[in-house]
């Protein structure tokens, strides 16, 4: 599942949750289902822990997960929706991180930009922080936990991810 699809599914889920009108929320949920269906996945919000889960379509029958069809649980994508407040503060952090992603893209190319975008998603969604404010522990968590499971990097991206994080930190210091 491409990271940009996961991010968009999360964004649409948040919009549906915040929608003032049921019809508006339904439009967001329908759009979310449509974009993940293009990749043969099914979205669901797990209410007990407020998590968006994207399941491979072949695991689901009549809206229910068929446990006997699951060979590799890492194929599912999970995004916590109950992290930090994602209101105006999140939007400000996202705007700052997007500016850093754009600067890295312009100065160093799309491979580094894709890595920085994945890091921006991680930092914004999990810590409500700019990429250039990440601690060593947060960078390590990203590199060992989030990146391999959620970024779906190409071999070229994976080979330079640590350099990408360094470029983001340097570029961020100047914004």
Tab-separated table of N, CA and C in Angstrom:
chain	number	residue	atom	x	y	z
A	1	UNK	N	0.848	-1.175	0.000
A	1	UNK	CA	0.000	0.000	0.000
A	1	UNK	C	0.893	1.238	0.000
A	2	UNK	N	0.788	2.068	-1.004
A	2	UNK	CA	1.625	3.281	-1.053
A	2	UNK	C	1.328	4.221	0.119
A	3	UNK	N	2.362	4.830	0.657
A	3	UNK	CA	2.232	5.714	1.813
A	3	UNK	C	1.268	6.865	1.538
A	4	UNK	N	1.291	7.388	0.315
A	4	UNK	CA	0.383	8.504	0.019
A	4	UNK	C	-1.086	8.068	0.091
A	5	UNK	N	-1.364	6.823	-0.226
A	5	UNK	CA	-2.731	6.302	-0.116
A	5	UNK	C	-3.104	6.144	1.357
A	6	UNK	N	-2.178	5.638	2.161
A	6	UNK	CA	-2.421	5.499	3.595
A	6	UNK	C	-2.684	6.876	4.210
A	7	UNK	N	-1.860	7.847	3.853
A	7	UNK	CA	-2.036	9.206	4.387
A	7	UNK	C	-3.375	9.794	3.986
A	8	UNK	N	-3.750	9.595	2.736
A	8	UNK	CA	-5.029	10.117	2.263
A	8	UNK	C	-6.190	9.401	2.944
A	9	UNK	N	-6.090	8.108	3.154
A	9	UNK	CA	-7.138	7.367	3.858
A	9	UNK	C	-7.275	7.878	5.293
A	10	UNK	N	-6.151	8.154	5.937
A	10	UNK	CA	-6.193	8.705	7.290
A	10	UNK	C	-6.841	10.086	7.284
A	11	UNK	N	-6.445	10.921	6.341
A	11	UNK	CA	-7.006	12.279	6.250
A	11	UNK	C	-8.521	12.217	6.051
A	12	UNK	N	-8.964	11.355	5.140
A	12	UNK	CA	-10.398	11.224	4.879
A	12	UNK	C	-11.145	10.678	6.100
A	13	UNK	N	-10.506	9.785	6.842
A	13	UNK	CA	-11.119	9.261	8.060
A	13	UNK	C	-11.309	10.371	9.084
A	14	UNK	N	-10.299	11.204	9.234
A	14	UNK	CA	-10.394	12.326	10.176
A	14	UNK	C	-11.466	13.316	9.730
A	15	UNK	N	-11.532	13.587	8.437
A	15	UNK	CA	-12.565	14.488	7.928
A	15	UNK	C	-13.960	13.918	8.171
A	16	UNK	N	-14.109	12.619	7.970
A	16	UNK	CA	-15.411	11.980	8.215
A	16	UNK	C	-15.789	12.091	9.687
A	17	UNK	N	-14.824	11.896	10.558
A	17	UNK	CA	-15.078	11.982	11.995
A	17	UNK	C	-15.491	13.393	12.398
A	18	UNK	N	-14.862	14.392	11.780
A	18	UNK	CA	-15.114	15.785	12.135
A	18	UNK	C	-16.273	16.408	11.374
A	19	UNK	N	-16.825	15.707	10.407
A	19	UNK	CA	-17.898	16.270	9.574
A	19	UNK	C	-19.119	16.615	10.420
A	20	UNK	N	-19.722	17.750	10.111
A	20	UNK	CA	-20.893	18.216	10.849
A	20	UNK	C	-22.179	17.556	10.357
A	21	UNK	N	-22.158	17.056	9.142
A	21	UNK	CA	-23.360	16.489	8.522
A	21	UNK	C	-23.061	15.034	8.142
A	22	UNK	N	-24.017	14.143	8.428
A	22	UNK	CA	-23.830	12.720	8.123
A	22	UNK	C	-23.538	12.476	6.644
A	23	UNK	N	-24.192	13.225	5.760
A	23	UNK	CA	-23.972	13.036	4.324
A	23	UNK	C	-22.538	13.378	3.937
A	24	UNK	N	-21.998	14.411	4.556
A	24	UNK	CA	-20.612	14.794	4.293
A	24	UNK	C	-19.664	13.701	4.772
A	25	UNK	N	-19.904	13.162	5.963
A	25	UNK	CA	-19.078	12.081	6.497
A	25	UNK	C	-19.132	10.865	5.578
A	26	UNK	N	-20.313	10.573	5.047
A	26	UNK	CA	-20.461	9.431	4.140
A	26	UNK	C	-19.643	9.621	2.873
A	27	UNK	N	-19.597	10.837	2.360
A	27	UNK	CA	-18.800	11.122	1.160
A	27	UNK	C	-17.324	10.846	1.445
A	28	UNK	N	-16.838	11.286	2.596
A	28	UNK	CA	-15.437	11.047	2.956
A	28	UNK	C	-15.154	9.551	3.110
A	29	UNK	N	-16.062	8.838	3.768
A	29	UNK	CA	-15.858	7.398	3.940
A	29	UNK	C	-15.902	6.663	2.601
A	30	UNK	N	-16.818	7.070	1.715
A	30	UNK	CA	-16.901	6.448	0.388
A	30	UNK	C	-15.629	6.696	-0.410
A	31	UNK	N	-15.120	7.921	-0.356
A	31	UNK	CA	-13.878	8.243	-1.077
A	31	UNK	C	-12.716	7.422	-0.521
A	32	UNK	N	-12.668	7.284	0.814
A	32	UNK	CA	-11.617	6.481	1.446
A	32	UNK	C	-11.690	5.040	0.947
A	33	UNK	N	-12.881	4.468	0.941
A	33	UNK	CA	-13.050	3.090	0.475
A	33	UNK	C	-12.620	2.953	-0.973
A	34	UNK	N	-12.945	3.948	-1.778
A	34	UNK	CA	-12.600	3.918	-3.205
A	34	UNK	C	-11.091	3.921	-3.426
A	35	UNK	N	-10.370	4.799	-2.717
A	35	UNK	CA	-8.924	4.891	-2.972
A	35	UNK	C	-8.177	3.667	-2.465
A	36	UNK	N	-8.626	3.061	-1.353
A	36	UNK	CA	-7.924	1.863	-0.890
A	36	UNK	C	-8.341	0.636	-1.701
A	37	UNK	N	-9.570	0.638	-2.209
A	37	UNK	CA	-10.039	-0.472	-3.054
A	37	UNK	C	-9.204	-0.560	-4.338
A	38	UNK	N	-8.715	0.589	-4.824
A	38	UNK	CA	-7.859	0.596	-6.015
A	38	UNK	C	-6.588	-0.220	-5.799
A	39	UNK	N	-6.235	-0.460	-4.543
A	39	UNK	CA	-5.045	-1.245	-4.197
A	39	UNK	C	-5.430	-2.579	-3.565
A	40	UNK	N	-6.703	-2.951	-3.739
A	40	UNK	CA	-7.231	-4.222	-3.231
A	40	UNK	C	-7.189	-4.318	-1.714
A	41	UNK	N	-7.527	-3.200	-1.052
A	41	UNK	CA	-7.623	-3.158	0.401
A	41	UNK	C	-9.018	-2.683	0.802
A	42	UNK	N	-9.344	-2.939	2.052
A	42	UNK	CA	-10.632	-2.557	2.627
A	42	UNK	C	-10.347	-1.761	3.903
A	43	UNK	N	-10.972	-0.573	4.054
A	43	UNK	CA	-10.745	0.204	5.276
A	43	UNK	C	-11.751	-0.147	6.372
A	44	UNK	N	-11.294	-0.016	7.599
A	44	UNK	CA	-12.181	-0.200	8.747
A	44	UNK	C	-11.585	0.593	9.913
A	45	UNK	N	-12.449	1.203	10.716
A	45	UNK	CA	-11.982	1.853	11.936
A	45	UNK	C	-12.275	0.905	13.085
A	46	UNK	N	-11.209	0.520	13.773
A	46	UNK	CA	-11.345	-0.348	14.942
A	46	UNK	C	-11.652	0.564	16.130
A	47	UNK	N	-12.893	0.553	16.564
A	47	UNK	CA	-13.385	1.490	17.582
A	47	UNK	C	-12.715	1.304	18.946
A	48	UNK	N	-12.425	0.061	19.334
A	48	UNK	CA	-11.904	-0.178	20.676
A	48	UNK	C	-10.573	0.513	20.952
A	49	UNK	N	-9.766	0.739	19.930
A	49	UNK	CA	-8.516	1.471	20.145
A	49	UNK	C	-8.349	2.628	19.162
A	50	UNK	N	-9.439	3.024	18.509
A	50	UNK	CA	-9.464	4.180	17.614
A	50	UNK	C	-8.330	4.117	16.589
A	51	UNK	N	-8.358	3.046	15.799
A	51	UNK	CA	-7.305	2.800	14.816
A	51	UNK	C	-7.917	2.556	13.445
A	52	UNK	N	-7.392	3.238	12.443
A	52	UNK	CA	-7.755	2.957	11.060
A	52	UNK	C	-6.942	1.743	10.631
A	53	UNK	N	-7.638	0.720	10.128
A	53	UNK	CA	-6.961	-0.487	9.658
A	53	UNK	C	-7.323	-0.687	8.196
A	54	UNK	N	-6.310	-0.934	7.380
A	54	UNK	CA	-6.505	-1.225	5.962
A	54	UNK	C	-6.131	-2.692	5.758
A	55	UNK	N	-7.146	-3.493	5.467
A	55	UNK	CA	-6.953	-4.935	5.310
A	55	UNK	C	-6.865	-5.302	3.830
A	56	UNK	N	-6.030	-6.272	3.471
A	56	UNK	CA	-6.087	-6.813	2.111
A	56	UNK	C	-7.494	-7.348	1.846
A	57	UNK	N	-8.007	-7.030	0.688
A	57	UNK	CA	-9.377	-7.394	0.329
A	57	UNK	C	-9.654	-8.895	0.440
A	58	UNK	N	-8.644	-9.716	0.117
A	58	UNK	CA	-8.887	-11.164	0.136
A	58	UNK	C	-9.079	-11.714	1.551
A	59	UNK	N	-8.790	-10.916	2.582
A	59	UNK	CA	-9.006	-11.347	3.952
A	59	UNK	C	-10.466	-11.167	4.387
A	60	UNK	N	-11.238	-10.405	3.616
A	60	UNK	CA	-12.568	-9.989	4.051
A	60	UNK	C	-13.644	-10.673	3.216
A	61	UNK	N	-14.663	-11.171	3.914
A	61	UNK	CA	-15.822	-11.737	3.240
A	61	UNK	C	-17.066	-11.240	3.974
A	62	UNK	N	-17.947	-10.611	3.232
A	62	UNK	CA	-19.188	-10.066	3.789
A	62	UNK	C	-18.916	-9.187	5.003
A	63	UNK	N	-17.868	-8.371	4.917
A	63	UNK	CA	-17.544	-7.425	5.971
A	63	UNK	C	-16.813	-8.004	7.171
A	64	UNK	N	-16.518	-9.286	7.155
A	64	UNK	CA	-15.841	-9.929	8.277
A	64	UNK	C	-14.465	-10.444	7.853
A	65	UNK	N	-13.499	-10.276	8.748
A	65	UNK	CA	-12.157	-10.786	8.509
A	65	UNK	C	-12.177	-12.304	8.644
A	66	UNK	N	-11.616	-12.972	7.658
A	66	UNK	CA	-11.528	-14.430	7.659
A	66	UNK	C	-10.114	-14.810	8.114
A	67	UNK	N	-9.991	-15.179	9.361
A	67	UNK	CA	-8.676	-15.445	9.954
A	67	UNK	C	-7.887	-16.517	9.203
A	68	UNK	N	-8.561	-17.477	8.616
A	68	UNK	CA	-7.854	-18.541	7.906
A	68	UNK	C	-7.209	-18.051	6.613
A	69	UNK	N	-7.521	-16.840	6.180
A	69	UNK	CA	-6.939	-16.294	4.951
A	69	UNK	C	-5.712	-15.426	5.214
A	70	UNK	N	-5.399	-15.204	6.458
A	70	UNK	CA	-4.288	-14.320	6.816
A	70	UNK	C	-3.005	-15.131	6.883
A	71	UNK	N	-2.075	-14.825	5.992
A	71	UNK	CA	-0.777	-15.493	5.999
A	71	UNK	C	0.292	-14.605	6.615
A	72	UNK	N	0.195	-13.291	6.374
A	72	UNK	CA	1.205	-12.352	6.856
A	72	UNK	C	0.495	-11.116	7.387
A	73	UNK	N	0.422	-10.982	8.710
A	73	UNK	CA	-0.301	-9.858	9.313
A	73	UNK	C	0.332	-8.511	8.994
A	74	UNK	N	1.594	-8.505	8.601
A	74	UNK	CA	2.257	-7.248	8.250
A	74	UNK	C	1.689	-6.626	6.975
A	75	UNK	N	0.883	-7.368	6.243
A	75	UNK	CA	0.267	-6.801	5.036
A	75	UNK	C	-0.802	-5.773	5.389
A	76	UNK	N	-1.425	-5.891	6.554
A	76	UNK	CA	-2.409	-4.903	6.991
A	76	UNK	C	-1.678	-3.635	7.424
A	77	UNK	N	-2.352	-2.513	7.292
A	77	UNK	CA	-1.790	-1.227	7.688
A	77	UNK	C	-2.652	-0.676	8.817
A	78	UNK	N	-2.012	-0.235	9.892
A	78	UNK	CA	-2.737	0.341	11.023
A	78	UNK	C	-2.235	1.748	11.288
A	79	UNK	N	-3.194	2.672	11.509
A	79	UNK	CA	-2.871	4.060	11.813
A	79	UNK	C	-3.702	4.472	13.020
A	80	UNK	N	-3.033	4.829	14.110
A	80	UNK	CA	-3.747	5.289	15.297
A	80	UNK	C	-4.413	6.626	15.008
A	81	UNK	N	-5.653	6.739	15.400
A	81	UNK	CA	-6.398	7.988	15.218
A	81	UNK	C	-6.534	8.759	16.525
A	82	UNK	N	-6.052	8.198	17.607
A	82	UNK	CA	-6.247	8.820	18.918
A	82	UNK	C	-4.969	9.411	19.481
A	83	UNK	N	-4.014	9.693	18.626
A	83	UNK	CA	-2.774	10.308	19.068
A	83	UNK	C	-3.027	11.742	19.489
A	84	UNK	N	-2.080	12.589	19.274
A	84	UNK	CA	-2.222	13.980	19.685
A	84	UNK	C	-3.356	14.681	18.939
A	85	UNK	N	-3.756	15.840	19.464
A	85	UNK	CA	-4.802	16.648	18.840
A	85	UNK	C	-4.376	16.991	17.420
A	86	UNK	N	-5.225	16.663	16.461
A	86	UNK	CA	-4.884	16.896	15.067
A	86	UNK	C	-5.642	18.077	14.480
A	87	UNK	N	-5.905	19.058	15.284
A	87	UNK	CA	-6.605	20.245	14.814
A	87	UNK	C	-5.657	21.216	14.155
A	88	UNK	N	-5.807	22.480	14.499
A	88	UNK	CA	-5.010	23.548	13.888
A	88	UNK	C	-3.516	23.341	14.123
A	89	UNK	N	-3.155	22.823	15.292
A	89	UNK	CA	-1.735	22.595	15.573
A	89	UNK	C	-1.157	21.566	14.608
A	90	UNK	N	-1.908	20.486	14.345
A	90	UNK	CA	-1.446	19.482	13.395
A	90	UNK	C	-1.287	20.098	12.006
A	91	UNK	N	-2.239	20.915	11.602
A	91	UNK	CA	-2.168	21.547	10.284
A	91	UNK	C	-0.932	22.430	10.162
A	92	UNK	N	-0.572	23.134	11.226
A	92	UNK	CA	0.632	23.971	11.211
A	92	UNK	C	1.887	23.117	11.088
A	93	UNK	N	1.938	22.020	11.849
A	93	UNK	CA	3.088	21.108	11.773
A	93	UNK	C	3.166	20.507	10.374
A	94	UNK	N	2.024	20.094	9.827
A	94	UNK	CA	2.005	19.503	8.490
A	94	UNK	C	2.484	20.504	7.447
A	95	UNK	N	2.068	21.753	7.560
A	95	UNK	CA	2.507	22.784	6.602
A	95	UNK	C	4.021	22.976	6.685
A	96	UNK	N	4.568	23.022	7.900
A	96	UNK	CA	6.018	23.163	8.060
A	96	UNK	C	6.743	21.953	7.474
A	97	UNK	N	6.235	20.764	7.781
A	97	UNK	CA	6.872	19.553	7.259
A	97	UNK	C	6.768	19.487	5.739
A	98	UNK	N	5.643	19.887	5.183
A	98	UNK	CA	5.480	19.884	3.726
A	98	UNK	C	6.473	20.835	3.073
A	99	UNK	N	6.731	21.978	3.704
A	99	UNK	CA	7.723	22.918	3.170
A	99	UNK	C	9.117	22.287	3.164
A	100	UNK	N	9.417	21.521	4.199
A	100	UNK	CA	10.716	20.829	4.256
A	100	UNK	C	10.785	19.759	3.177
A	101	UNK	N	9.711	18.995	2.992
A	101	UNK	CA	9.663	17.973	1.936
A	101	UNK	C	9.892	18.626	0.576
A	102	UNK	N	9.212	19.730	0.318
A	102	UNK	CA	9.343	20.423	-0.972
A	102	UNK	C	10.765	20.930	-1.183
A	103	UNK	N	11.362	21.468	-0.139
A	103	UNK	CA	12.736	21.967	-0.253
A	103	UNK	C	13.713	20.829	-0.532
A	104	UNK	N	13.534	19.708	0.153
A	104	UNK	CA	14.402	18.547	-0.080
A	104	UNK	C	14.204	18.036	-1.508
A	105	UNK	N	12.970	18.002	-1.971
A	105	UNK	CA	12.697	17.557	-3.348
A	105	UNK	C	13.416	18.449	-4.345
A	106	UNK	N	13.332	19.736	-4.143
A	106	UNK	CA	13.949	20.686	-5.080
A	106	UNK	C	15.475	20.595	-5.064
A	107	UNK	N	16.034	20.439	-3.872
A	107	UNK	CA	17.490	20.459	-3.731
A	107	UNK	C	18.152	19.091	-3.924
A	108	UNK	N	17.412	18.007	-3.611
A	108	UNK	CA	18.058	16.691	-3.579
A	108	UNK	C	17.315	15.598	-4.335
A	109	UNK	N	16.148	15.899	-4.892
A	109	UNK	CA	15.437	14.940	-5.725
A	109	UNK	C	14.321	14.193	-5.025
A	110	UNK	N	13.571	13.454	-5.848
A	110	UNK	CA	12.366	12.781	-5.379
A	110	UNK	C	12.632	11.583	-4.469
A	111	UNK	N	13.754	10.918	-4.619
A	111	UNK	CA	14.042	9.772	-3.753
A	111	UNK	C	14.142	10.237	-2.301
A	112	UNK	N	14.925	11.289	-2.066
A	112	UNK	CA	15.044	11.826	-0.709
A	112	UNK	C	13.710	12.419	-0.259
A	113	UNK	N	13.009	13.086	-1.165
A	113	UNK	CA	11.721	13.693	-0.806
A	113	UNK	C	10.716	12.636	-0.362
A	114	UNK	N	10.698	11.490	-1.015
A	114	UNK	CA	9.768	10.418	-0.621
A	114	UNK	C	10.082	9.926	0.793
A	115	UNK	N	11.360	9.800	1.099
A	115	UNK	CA	11.748	9.398	2.452
A	115	UNK	C	11.347	10.447	3.480
A	116	UNK	N	11.586	11.702	3.159
A	116	UNK	CA	11.247	12.784	4.094
A	116	UNK	C	9.732	12.886	4.254
A	117	UNK	N	8.967	12.630	3.172
A	117	UNK	CA	7.499	12.643	3.276
A	117	UNK	C	7.031	11.553	4.243
A	118	UNK	N	7.619	10.368	4.140
A	118	UNK	CA	7.260	9.283	5.059
A	118	UNK	C	7.610	9.670	6.495
A	119	UNK	N	8.768	10.293	6.683
A	119	UNK	CA	9.180	10.719	8.016
A	119	UNK	C	8.259	11.821	8.534
A	120	UNK	N	7.852	12.723	7.649
A	120	UNK	CA	6.927	13.794	8.035
A	120	UNK	C	5.586	13.217	8.483
A	121	UNK	N	5.100	12.212	7.766
A	121	UNK	CA	3.844	11.565	8.157
A	121	UNK	C	3.994	10.931	9.542
A	122	UNK	N	5.097	10.242	9.746
A	122	UNK	CA	5.357	9.610	11.033
A	122	UNK	C	5.421	10.649	12.156
A	123	UNK	N	6.225	11.666	11.982
A	123	UNK	CA	6.411	12.665	13.037
A	123	UNK	C	5.129	13.449	13.304
A	124	UNK	N	4.437	13.836	12.247
A	124	UNK	CA	3.210	14.606	12.429
A	124	UNK	C	2.109	13.799	13.077
A	125	UNK	N	1.943	12.574	12.634
A	125	UNK	CA	0.836	11.753	13.122
A	125	UNK	C	1.105	11.108	14.474
A	126	UNK	N	2.362	10.785	14.764
A	126	UNK	CA	2.670	10.094	16.009
A	126	UNK	C	3.159	11.027	17.111
A	127	UNK	N	3.802	12.129	16.730
A	127	UNK	CA	4.396	12.999	17.741
A	127	UNK	C	3.982	14.461	17.619
A	128	UNK	N	3.224	14.804	16.583
A	128	UNK	CA	2.806	16.182	16.344
A	128	UNK	C	4.014	17.113	16.391
A	129	UNK	N	5.036	16.713	15.620
A	129	UNK	CA	6.288	17.466	15.598
A	129	UNK	C	6.800	17.612	14.175
A	130	UNK	N	7.578	18.673	13.997
A	130	UNK	CA	8.285	18.860	12.730
A	130	UNK	C	9.398	17.819	12.606
A	131	UNK	N	9.763	17.494	11.375
A	131	UNK	CA	10.817	16.501	11.159
A	131	UNK	C	12.156	16.947	11.719
A	132	UNK	N	12.404	18.245	11.712
A	132	UNK	CA	13.690	18.726	12.203
A	132	UNK	C	13.739	18.839	13.723
A	133	UNK	N	12.631	18.535	14.394
A	133	UNK	CA	12.598	18.511	15.856
A	133	UNK	C	12.658	17.089	16.420
A	134	UNK	N	12.864	16.106	15.557
A	134	UNK	CA	12.873	14.706	15.990
A	134	UNK	C	14.075	14.423	16.887
A	135	UNK	N	13.829	13.605	17.889
A	135	UNK	CA	14.915	13.152	18.759
A	135	UNK	C	15.592	11.940	18.107
A	136	UNK	N	16.724	11.560	18.649
A	136	UNK	CA	17.400	10.357	18.152
A	136	UNK	C	16.503	9.130	18.322
A	137	UNK	N	15.803	9.052	19.434
A	137	UNK	CA	14.914	7.909	19.687
A	137	UNK	C	13.778	7.877	18.663
A	138	UNK	N	13.230	9.030	18.312
A	138	UNK	CA	12.152	9.086	17.320
A	138	UNK	C	12.663	8.699	15.935
A	139	UNK	N	13.866	9.152	15.590
A	139	UNK	CA	14.465	8.749	14.310
A	139	UNK	C	14.694	7.236	14.284
A	140	UNK	N	15.189	6.689	15.390
A	140	UNK	CA	15.431	5.238	15.469
A	140	UNK	C	14.117	4.471	15.342
A	141	UNK	N	13.067	4.929	16.013
A	141	UNK	CA	11.762	4.275	15.914
A	141	UNK	C	11.259	4.302	14.468
A	142	UNK	N	11.414	5.451	13.825
A	142	UNK	CA	11.007	5.571	12.426
A	142	UNK	C	11.762	4.571	11.564
A	143	UNK	N	13.079	4.540	11.702
A	143	UNK	CA	13.917	3.695	10.850
A	143	UNK	C	13.689	2.199	11.079
A	144	UNK	N	13.460	1.801	12.331
A	144	UNK	CA	13.345	0.372	12.624
A	144	UNK	C	11.913	-0.145	12.620
A	145	UNK	N	10.953	0.696	12.973
A	145	UNK	CA	9.565	0.244	13.092
A	145	UNK	C	8.675	0.737	11.947
A	146	UNK	N	8.561	2.041	11.829
A	146	UNK	CA	7.601	2.624	10.889
A	146	UNK	C	8.019	2.446	9.425
A	147	UNK	N	9.235	2.824	9.118
A	147	UNK	CA	9.697	2.846	7.730
A	147	UNK	C	9.578	1.492	7.032
A	148	UNK	N	10.087	0.420	7.620
A	148	UNK	CA	10.000	-0.875	6.916
A	148	UNK	C	8.560	-1.373	6.748
A	149	UNK	N	7.674	-0.997	7.662
A	149	UNK	CA	6.305	-1.528	7.628
A	149	UNK	C	5.320	-0.649	6.874
A	150	UNK	N	5.580	0.655	6.839
A	150	UNK	CA	4.568	1.575	6.327
A	150	UNK	C	4.992	2.423	5.135
A	151	UNK	N	6.272	2.580	4.895
A	151	UNK	CA	6.716	3.470	3.823
A	151	UNK	C	6.792	2.782	2.460
A	152	UNK	N	6.912	1.472	2.447
A	152	UNK	CA	7.045	0.705	1.207
A	152	UNK	C	8.129	1.321	0.308
A	153	UNK	N	9.335	1.472	0.852
A	153	UNK	CA	10.386	2.136	0.077
A	153	UNK	C	10.926	1.270	-1.056
A	154	UNK	N	11.377	1.952	-2.087
A	154	UNK	CA	12.116	1.255	-3.139
A	154	UNK	C	13.501	0.942	-2.578
A	155	UNK	N	14.241	0.101	-3.257
A	155	UNK	CA	15.608	-0.211	-2.819
A	155	UNK	C	16.449	1.066	-2.803
A	156	UNK	N	16.214	1.932	-3.794
A	156	UNK	CA	16.953	3.192	-3.873
A	156	UNK	C	16.640	4.079	-2.667
A	157	UNK	N	15.374	4.154	-2.280
A	157	UNK	CA	14.991	4.955	-1.118
A	157	UNK	C	15.610	4.381	0.163
A	158	UNK	N	15.484	3.072	0.334
A	158	UNK	CA	15.986	2.431	1.551
A	158	UNK	C	17.494	2.629	1.700
A	159	UNK	N	18.190	2.668	0.591
A	159	UNK	CA	19.645	2.820	0.633
A	159	UNK	C	20.078	4.198	1.133
A	160	UNK	N	19.207	5.205	1.003
A	160	UNK	CA	19.606	6.570	1.362
A	160	UNK	C	18.745	7.181	2.471
A	161	UNK	N	17.925	6.385	3.141
A	161	UNK	CA	16.967	6.950	4.095
A	161	UNK	C	17.651	7.726	5.220
A	162	UNK	N	18.760	7.250	5.736
A	162	UNK	CA	19.430	7.974	6.816
A	162	UNK	C	19.951	9.316	6.328
A	163	UNK	N	20.468	9.346	5.110
A	163	UNK	CA	20.902	10.616	4.530
A	163	UNK	C	19.703	11.543	4.336
A	164	UNK	N	18.569	10.989	3.937
A	164	UNK	CA	17.354	11.786	3.757
A	164	UNK	C	16.952	12.467	5.058
A	165	UNK	N	17.037	11.739	6.165
A	165	UNK	CA	16.688	12.329	7.463
A	165	UNK	C	17.656	13.437	7.835
A	166	UNK	N	18.928	13.234	7.514
A	166	UNK	CA	19.922	14.285	7.789
A	166	UNK	C	19.620	15.523	6.955
A	167	UNK	N	19.288	15.340	5.684
A	167	UNK	CA	18.957	16.470	4.806
A	167	UNK	C	17.726	17.226	5.312
A	168	UNK	N	16.744	16.474	5.797
A	168	UNK	CA	15.530	17.101	6.330
A	168	UNK	C	15.864	17.947	7.558
A	169	UNK	N	16.697	17.408	8.434
A	169	UNK	CA	17.071	18.153	9.650
A	169	UNK	C	17.836	19.414	9.272
A	170	UNK	N	18.747	19.315	8.319
A	170	UNK	CA	19.508	20.489	7.872
A	170	UNK	C	18.608	21.510	7.201
A	171	UNK	N	17.734	21.056	6.343
A	171	UNK	CA	16.836	21.955	5.621
A	171	UNK	C	15.848	22.598	6.580
A	172	UNK	N	15.384	21.820	7.534
A	172	UNK	CA	14.428	22.347	8.503
A	172	UNK	C	15.005	23.451	9.356
A	173	UNK	N	16.301	23.360	9.653
A	173	UNK	CA	16.932	24.398	10.470
A	173	UNK	C	16.858	25.752	9.801
A	174	UNK	N	16.704	25.760	8.469
A	174	UNK	CA	16.670	27.027	7.748
A	174	UNK	C	15.287	27.534	7.444
A	175	UNK	N	14.220	26.821	7.848
A	175	UNK	CA	12.866	27.277	7.541
A	175	UNK	C	12.272	28.050	8.678
